[in-house]
Amino acid sequence: MGKKSLKSHDAETEPVFIDLVDPPLPNKEGDEDLFLSRPVCGKHTEAVTLSGSERLTKKQAEEMGRFKLSSLHVSEAFSHHGQSRRMFKSKNARSKLKKELDTAAFECYLETLWRSFSEDKKMSFTYLDCLWFAAYMNTYSKKNVLAWIKGKHIFSKKYVLVPIVYWSHWSLLIFCHFGENLQSENTTPCMLLLDSLEMANPRRLEPEIRKFVLDIYRSGGRPEDKQLISHIPLLVPKVPQQRNGEECGKYVLHFINLFVQEAPENFSVEDYPYFMKDNWFGPEGVENLCERLKSPAK
């Protein structure tokens, strides 16, 4: 599939090259063509169905068949991400939100959304580039990614938003109170994983997420014990679900939009899930946000 360059937000950092492979690949003869023909959420759910010992139920498999898919592969997303965002905004911004979001589109709209938040909110939050998690999973770029994250000073923030595009599907990981004592009784560090495609089992990413978090603590020179870090709770609330195979990126943007507005001053595991329930918002909320984010490009 070849390699693509990925640059950090720091212009002084050399670009790294990463293999554009979406793990896990199918292992049955004849499955690969079917797998590679699936875009975005379809490719993600196909990976879940075809890989590993954990299988979906017949009902879940039938539900997956409802999705009509016509979005970009992850390899294309990496390619588009390297293009000029200014060029993207002028040529494609209004059309992209009508259907799927690739990574260049997502980053542009996230930047627009971020500018709409108050300075008080920004003091408590930060976010990572949507490609950093996938790049971390590659041996050749892992060190660079951890250096970029260290530069974000995430342990000084109450919340860290980590958009993930992996297996060609979007989800949102949130680090809560990572700067606090892991044994604190009042403000317990935890993680949230918000996914609009619950049928594909979001917890399949948990092993990779936990490795990611452990390396972030280590690269940040934190004193926390490995055993304590490995027990940071990962919570997966039952959030509203997308209606087709093109909406996952837009749902992640809306998760970010609402979470920044509604997150408590101090997140407590005891009060979980707060507002994050299956009736949190309706499809019209997602569409209204999309219209709002398109308006600067008009």
PDB file of N, CA and C in Angstrom, residues 225-294:
ATOM      1  N   ASP A 225       3.010   4.733  39.087  1.00  0.00           N
ATOM      2  CA  ASP A 225       3.347   3.326  38.933  1.00  0.00           C
ATOM      3  C   ASP A 225       2.599   2.716  37.742  1.00  0.00           C
ATOM      4  N   LYS A 226       3.275   1.822  37.042  1.00  0.00           N
ATOM      5  CA  LYS A 226       2.677   1.170  35.872  1.00  0.00           C
ATOM      6  C   LYS A 226       1.371   0.467  36.227  1.00  0.00           C
ATOM      7  N   GLN A 227       1.337  -0.164  37.375  1.00  0.00           N
ATOM      8  CA  GLN A 227       0.144  -0.893  37.784  1.00  0.00           C
ATOM      9  C   GLN A 227      -1.042   0.057  37.969  1.00  0.00           C
ATOM     10  N   LEU A 228      -0.795   1.229  38.548  1.00  0.00           N
ATOM     11  CA  LEU A 228      -1.863   2.208  38.733  1.00  0.00           C
ATOM     12  C   LEU A 228      -2.356   2.736  37.393  1.00  0.00           C
ATOM     13  N   ILE A 229      -1.438   2.997  36.488  1.00  0.00           N
ATOM     14  CA  ILE A 229      -1.811   3.507  35.160  1.00  0.00           C
ATOM     15  C   ILE A 229      -2.681   2.484  34.428  1.00  0.00           C
ATOM     16  N   SER A 230      -2.329   1.208  34.571  1.00  0.00           N
ATOM     17  CA  SER A 230      -3.076   0.162  33.862  1.00  0.00           C
ATOM     18  C   SER A 230      -4.494  -0.008  34.388  1.00  0.00           C
ATOM     19  N   HIS A 231      -4.775   0.576  35.559  1.00  0.00           N
ATOM     20  CA  HIS A 231      -6.113   0.452  36.142  1.00  0.00           C
ATOM     21  C   HIS A 231      -6.937   1.736  36.029  1.00  0.00           C
ATOM     22  N   ILE A 232      -6.460   2.692  35.234  1.00  0.00           N
ATOM     23  CA  ILE A 232      -7.278   3.877  34.989  1.00  0.00           C
ATOM     24  C   ILE A 232      -8.571   3.427  34.300  1.00  0.00           C
ATOM     25  N   PRO A 233      -9.734   3.753  34.852  1.00  0.00           N
ATOM     26  CA  PRO A 233     -10.993   3.276  34.255  1.00  0.00           C
ATOM     27  C   PRO A 233     -11.179   3.766  32.813  1.00  0.00           C
ATOM     28  N   LEU A 234     -11.620   2.873  31.949  1.00  0.00           N
ATOM     29  CA  LEU A 234     -12.033   3.230  30.592  1.00  0.00           C
ATOM     30  C   LEU A 234     -13.540   3.030  30.514  1.00  0.00           C
ATOM     31  N   LEU A 235     -14.268   4.110  30.403  1.00  0.00           N
ATOM     32  CA  LEU A 235     -15.729   4.091  30.412  1.00  0.00           C
ATOM     33  C   LEU A 235     -16.258   4.297  28.996  1.00  0.00           C
ATOM     34  N   VAL A 236     -17.236   3.479  28.618  1.00  0.00           N
ATOM     35  CA  VAL A 236     -17.814   3.564  27.275  1.00  0.00           C
ATOM     36  C   VAL A 236     -19.314   3.821  27.411  1.00  0.00           C
ATOM     37  N   PRO A 237     -19.724   5.086  27.438  1.00  0.00           N
ATOM     38  CA  PRO A 237     -21.149   5.390  27.607  1.00  0.00           C
ATOM     39  C   PRO A 237     -21.955   5.036  26.366  1.00  0.00           C
ATOM     40  N   LYS A 238     -23.239   4.799  26.564  1.00  0.00           N
ATOM     41  CA  LYS A 238     -24.147   4.490  25.451  1.00  0.00           C
ATOM     42  C   LYS A 238     -24.659   5.805  24.858  1.00  0.00           C
ATOM     43  N   VAL A 239     -23.942   6.300  23.869  1.00  0.00           N
ATOM     44  CA  VAL A 239     -24.256   7.590  23.260  1.00  0.00           C
ATOM     45  C   VAL A 239     -25.128   7.396  22.012  1.00  0.00           C
ATOM     46  N   PRO A 240     -25.725   8.478  21.487  1.00  0.00           N
ATOM     47  CA  PRO A 240     -26.529   8.356  20.257  1.00  0.00           C
ATOM     48  C   PRO A 240     -25.737   7.721  19.127  1.00  0.00           C
ATOM     49  N   GLN A 241     -26.433   6.951  18.304  1.00  0.00           N
ATOM     50  CA  GLN A 241     -25.800   6.171  17.245  1.00  0.00           C
ATOM     51  C   GLN A 241     -26.063   6.753  15.865  1.00  0.00           C
ATOM     52  N   GLN A 242     -25.058   6.644  15.023  1.00  0.00           N
ATOM     53  CA  GLN A 242     -25.170   7.140  13.649  1.00  0.00           C
ATOM     54  C   GLN A 242     -26.197   6.335  12.881  1.00  0.00           C
ATOM     55  N   ARG A 243     -26.754   6.963  11.845  1.00  0.00           N
ATOM     56  CA  ARG A 243     -27.825   6.337  11.074  1.00  0.00           C
ATOM     57  C   ARG A 243     -27.325   5.644   9.818  1.00  0.00           C
ATOM     58  N   ASN A 244     -26.095   5.927   9.392  1.00  0.00           N
ATOM     59  CA  ASN A 244     -25.553   5.305   8.182  1.00  0.00           C
ATOM     60  C   ASN A 244     -24.040   5.222   8.298  1.00  0.00           C
ATOM     61  N   GLY A 245     -23.381   4.865   7.212  1.00  0.00           N
ATOM     62  CA  GLY A 245     -21.946   4.665   7.238  1.00  0.00           C
ATOM     63  C   GLY A 245     -21.123   5.893   6.946  1.00  0.00           C
ATOM     64  N   GLU A 246     -21.739   7.060   6.919  1.00  0.00           N
ATOM     65  CA  GLU A 246     -21.015   8.281   6.563  1.00  0.00           C
ATOM     66  C   GLU A 246     -20.945   9.295   7.700  1.00  0.00           C
ATOM     67  N   GLU A 247     -21.569   9.017   8.826  1.00  0.00           N
ATOM     68  CA  GLU A 247     -21.766  10.057   9.831  1.00  0.00           C
ATOM     69  C   GLU A 247     -20.796  10.028  11.011  1.00  0.00           C
ATOM     70  N   CYS A 248     -19.922   9.034  11.095  1.00  0.00           N
ATOM     71  CA  CYS A 248     -19.127   8.884  12.318  1.00  0.00           C
ATOM     72  C   CYS A 248     -18.273  10.112  12.612  1.00  0.00           C
ATOM     73  N   GLY A 249     -17.657  10.705  11.589  1.00  0.00           N
ATOM     74  CA  GLY A 249     -16.831  11.887  11.814  1.00  0.00           C
ATOM     75  C   GLY A 249     -17.638  13.067  12.310  1.00  0.00           C
ATOM     76  N   LYS A 250     -18.836  13.241  11.764  1.00  0.00           N
ATOM     77  CA  LYS A 250     -19.702  14.340  12.196  1.00  0.00           C
ATOM     78  C   LYS A 250     -20.188  14.126  13.627  1.00  0.00           C
ATOM     79  N   TYR A 251     -20.433  12.884  13.985  1.00  0.00           N
ATOM     80  CA  TYR A 251     -20.837  12.595  15.357  1.00  0.00           C
ATOM     81  C   TYR A 251     -19.705  12.911  16.339  1.00  0.00           C
ATOM     82  N   VAL A 252     -18.474  12.612  15.967  1.00  0.00           N
ATOM     83  CA  VAL A 252     -17.349  12.931  16.842  1.00  0.00           C
ATOM     84  C   VAL A 252     -17.235  14.439  17.038  1.00  0.00           C
ATOM     85  N   LEU A 253     -17.427  15.210  15.982  1.00  0.00           N
ATOM     86  CA  LEU A 253     -17.417  16.665  16.120  1.00  0.00           C
ATOM     87  C   LEU A 253     -18.500  17.127  17.088  1.00  0.00           C
ATOM     88  N   HIS A 254     -19.675  16.503  17.002  1.00  0.00           N
ATOM     89  CA  HIS A 254     -20.764  16.907  17.892  1.00  0.00           C
ATOM     90  C   HIS A 254     -20.500  16.445  19.330  1.00  0.00           C
ATOM     91  N   PHE A 255     -19.893  15.271  19.495  1.00  0.00           N
ATOM     92  CA  PHE A 255     -19.480  14.838  20.833  1.00  0.00           C
ATOM     93  C   PHE A 255     -18.564  15.893  21.458  1.00  0.00           C
ATOM     94  N   ILE A 256     -17.584  16.345  20.676  1.00  0.00           N
ATOM     95  CA  ILE A 256     -16.642  17.348  21.172  1.00  0.00           C
ATOM     96  C   ILE A 256     -17.374  18.641  21.522  1.00  0.00           C
ATOM     97  N   ASN A 257     -18.229  19.084  20.616  1.00  0.00           N
ATOM     98  CA  ASN A 257     -18.966  20.326  20.813  1.00  0.00           C
ATOM     99  C   ASN A 257     -19.754  20.308  22.122  1.00  0.00           C
ATOM    100  N   LEU A 258     -20.510  19.249  22.353  1.00  0.00           N
ATOM    101  CA  LEU A 258     -21.354  19.180  23.541  1.00  0.00           C
ATOM    102  C   LEU A 258     -20.558  18.886  24.809  1.00  0.00           C
ATOM    103  N   PHE A 259     -19.547  18.035  24.696  1.00  0.00           N
ATOM    104  CA  PHE A 259     -18.778  17.690  25.893  1.00  0.00           C
ATOM    105  C   PHE A 259     -18.063  18.923  26.442  1.00  0.00           C
ATOM    106  N   VAL A 260     -17.463  19.716  25.577  1.00  0.00           N
ATOM    107  CA  VAL A 260     -16.773  20.927  26.031  1.00  0.00           C
ATOM    108  C   VAL A 260     -17.748  21.860  26.743  1.00  0.00           C
ATOM    109  N   GLN A 261     -18.967  21.938  26.239  1.00  0.00           N
ATOM    110  CA  GLN A 261     -19.963  22.824  26.842  1.00  0.00           C
ATOM    111  C   GLN A 261     -20.513  22.286  28.163  1.00  0.00           C
ATOM    112  N   GLU A 262     -20.630  20.960  28.291  1.00  0.00           N
ATOM    113  CA  GLU A 262     -21.367  20.383  29.410  1.00  0.00           C
ATOM    114  C   GLU A 262     -20.508  19.653  30.441  1.00  0.00           C
ATOM    115  N   ALA A 263     -19.240  19.489  30.174  1.00  0.00           N
ATOM    116  CA  ALA A 263     -18.389  18.719  31.094  1.00  0.00           C
ATOM    117  C   ALA A 263     -18.350  19.364  32.485  1.00  0.00           C
ATOM    118  N   PRO A 264     -18.422  18.560  33.532  1.00  0.00           N
ATOM    119  CA  PRO A 264     -18.382  19.111  34.892  1.00  0.00           C
ATOM    120  C   PRO A 264     -16.998  19.659  35.228  1.00  0.00           C
ATOM    121  N   GLU A 265     -16.960  20.524  36.216  1.00  0.00           N
ATOM    122  CA  GLU A 265     -15.686  21.089  36.652  1.00  0.00           C
ATOM    123  C   GLU A 265     -14.741  19.979  37.093  1.00  0.00           C
ATOM    124  N   ASN A 266     -15.274  19.000  37.784  1.00  0.00           N
ATOM    125  CA  ASN A 266     -14.490  17.849  38.231  1.00  0.00           C
ATOM    126  C   ASN A 266     -15.272  16.577  37.901  1.00  0.00           C
ATOM    127  N   PHE A 267     -14.743  15.798  36.985  1.00  0.00           N
ATOM    128  CA  PHE A 267     -15.425  14.582  36.552  1.00  0.00           C
ATOM    129  C   PHE A 267     -15.304  13.509  37.628  1.00  0.00           C
ATOM    130  N   SER A 268     -16.436  12.940  38.012  1.00  0.00           N
ATOM    131  CA  SER A 268     -16.460  11.892  39.029  1.00  0.00           C
ATOM    132  C   SER A 268     -16.990  10.595  38.430  1.00  0.00           C
ATOM    133  N   VAL A 269     -16.262   9.514  38.626  1.00  0.00           N
ATOM    134  CA  VAL A 269     -16.708   8.217  38.137  1.00  0.00           C
ATOM    135  C   VAL A 269     -18.027   7.824  38.792  1.00  0.00           C
ATOM    136  N   GLU A 270     -18.230   8.253  40.011  1.00  0.00           N
ATOM    137  CA  GLU A 270     -19.459   7.915  40.732  1.00  0.00           C
ATOM    138  C   GLU A 270     -20.690   8.550  40.090  1.00  0.00           C
ATOM    139  N   ASP A 271     -20.519   9.710  39.446  1.00  0.00           N
ATOM    140  CA  ASP A 271     -21.647  10.399  38.810  1.00  0.00           C
ATOM    141  C   ASP A 271     -21.800  10.063  37.330  1.00  0.00           C
ATOM    142  N   TYR A 272     -20.917   9.217  36.818  1.00  0.00           N
ATOM    143  CA  TYR A 272     -20.990   8.759  35.428  1.00  0.00           C
ATOM    144  C   TYR A 272     -22.319   8.041  35.197  1.00  0.00           C
ATOM    145  N   PRO A 273     -22.995   8.217  34.037  1.00  0.00           N
ATOM    146  CA  PRO A 273     -22.495   8.815  32.795  1.00  0.00           C
ATOM    147  C   PRO A 273     -22.872  10.291  32.590  1.00  0.00           C
ATOM    148  N   TYR A 274     -23.324  10.974  33.623  1.00  0.00           N
ATOM    149  CA  TYR A 274     -23.710  12.376  33.472  1.00  0.00           C
ATOM    150  C   TYR A 274     -24.741  12.503  32.348  1.00  0.00           C
ATOM    151  N   PHE A 275     -24.417  13.380  31.383  1.00  0.00           N
ATOM    152  CA  PHE A 275     -25.314  13.663  30.255  1.00  0.00           C
ATOM    153  C   PHE A 275     -25.118  12.690  29.101  1.00  0.00           C
ATOM    154  N   MET A 276     -24.114  11.843  29.157  1.00  0.00           N
ATOM    155  CA  MET A 276     -23.754  10.979  28.023  1.00  0.00           C
ATOM    156  C   MET A 276     -24.626   9.724  28.004  1.00  0.00           C
ATOM    157  N   LYS A 277     -25.805   9.871  27.438  1.00  0.00           N
ATOM    158  CA  LYS A 277     -26.774   8.791  27.350  1.00  0.00           C
ATOM    159  C   LYS A 277     -27.281   8.684  25.914  1.00  0.00           C
ATOM    160  N   ASP A 278     -28.056   7.628  25.647  1.00  0.00           N
ATOM    161  CA  ASP A 278     -28.489   7.411  24.267  1.00  0.00           C
ATOM    162  C   ASP A 278     -29.478   8.474  23.781  1.00  0.00           C
ATOM    163  N   ASN A 279     -30.036   9.258  24.712  1.00  0.00           N
ATOM    164  CA  ASN A 279     -30.941  10.350  24.321  1.00  0.00           C
ATOM    165  C   ASN A 279     -30.286  11.713  24.492  1.00  0.00           C
ATOM    166  N   TRP A 280     -28.972  11.735  24.519  1.00  0.00           N
ATOM    167  CA  TRP A 280     -28.197  12.963  24.711  1.00  0.00           C
ATOM    168  C   TRP A 280     -28.570  14.030  23.687  1.00  0.00           C
ATOM    169  N   PHE A 281     -28.695  13.638  22.443  1.00  0.00           N
ATOM    170  CA  PHE A 281     -29.075  14.553  21.366  1.00  0.00           C
ATOM    171  C   PHE A 281     -29.684  13.743  20.238  1.00  0.00           C
ATOM    172  N   GLY A 282     -30.344  14.436  19.327  1.00  0.00           N
ATOM    173  CA  GLY A 282     -30.942  13.784  18.174  1.00  0.00           C
ATOM    174  C   GLY A 282     -30.166  14.092  16.908  1.00  0.00           C
ATOM    175  N   PRO A 283     -30.517  13.448  15.789  1.00  0.00           N
ATOM    176  CA  PRO A 283     -29.813  13.673  14.521  1.00  0.00           C
ATOM    177  C   PRO A 283     -29.820  15.133  14.086  1.00  0.00           C
ATOM    178  N   GLU A 284     -30.891  15.856  14.462  1.00  0.00           N
ATOM    179  CA  GLU A 284     -30.965  17.259  14.050  1.00  0.00           C
ATOM    180  C   GLU A 284     -29.852  18.082  14.693  1.00  0.00           C
ATOM    181  N   GLY A 285     -29.406  17.668  15.892  1.00  0.00           N
ATOM    182  CA  GLY A 285     -28.302  18.374  16.534  1.00  0.00           C
ATOM    183  C   GLY A 285     -27.019  18.259  15.739  1.00  0.00           C
ATOM    184  N   VAL A 286     -26.773  17.072  15.200  1.00  0.00           N
ATOM    185  CA  VAL A 286     -25.585  16.853  14.378  1.00  0.00           C
ATOM    186  C   VAL A 286     -25.663  17.707  13.119  1.00  0.00           C
ATOM    187  N   GLU A 287     -26.822  17.710  12.472  1.00  0.00           N
ATOM    188  CA  GLU A 287     -26.984  18.470  11.233  1.00  0.00           C
ATOM    189  C   GLU A 287     -26.870  19.975  11.482  1.00  0.00           C
ATOM    190  N   ASN A 288     -27.408  20.445  12.605  1.00  0.00           N
ATOM    191  CA  ASN A 288     -27.309  21.871  12.925  1.00  0.00           C
ATOM    192  C   ASN A 288     -25.857  22.293  13.121  1.00  0.00           C
ATOM    193  N   LEU A 289     -25.075  21.432  13.781  1.00  0.00           N
ATOM    194  CA  LEU A 289     -23.660  21.746  13.955  1.00  0.00           C
ATOM    195  C   LEU A 289     -22.953  21.796  12.606  1.00  0.00           C
ATOM    196  N   CYS A 290     -23.278  20.862  11.735  1.00  0.00           N
ATOM    197  CA  CYS A 290     -22.661  20.840  10.404  1.00  0.00           C
ATOM    198  C   CYS A 290     -22.953  22.128   9.642  1.00  0.00           C
ATOM    199  N   GLU A 291     -24.187  22.580   9.709  1.00  0.00           N
ATOM    200  CA  GLU A 291     -24.552  23.833   9.034  1.00  0.00           C
ATOM    201  C   GLU A 291     -23.781  24.997   9.619  1.00  0.00           C
ATOM    202  N   ARG A 292     -23.602  24.989  10.925  1.00  0.00           N
ATOM    203  CA  ARG A 292     -22.873  26.061  11.581  1.00  0.00           C
ATOM    204  C   ARG A 292     -21.404  26.066  11.165  1.00  0.00           C
ATOM    205  N   LEU A 293     -20.811  24.881  11.047  1.00  0.00           N
ATOM    206  CA  LEU A 293     -19.413  24.810  10.676  1.00  0.00           C
ATOM    207  C   LEU A 293     -19.181  25.119   9.207  1.00  0.00           C
ATOM    208  N   LYS A 294     -20.184  24.927   8.388  1.00  0.00           N
ATOM    209  CA  LYS A 294     -20.069  25.256   6.968  1.00  0.00           C
ATOM    210  C   LYS A 294     -20.129  26.761   6.729  1.00  0.00           C
TER     211      LYS A 294
END
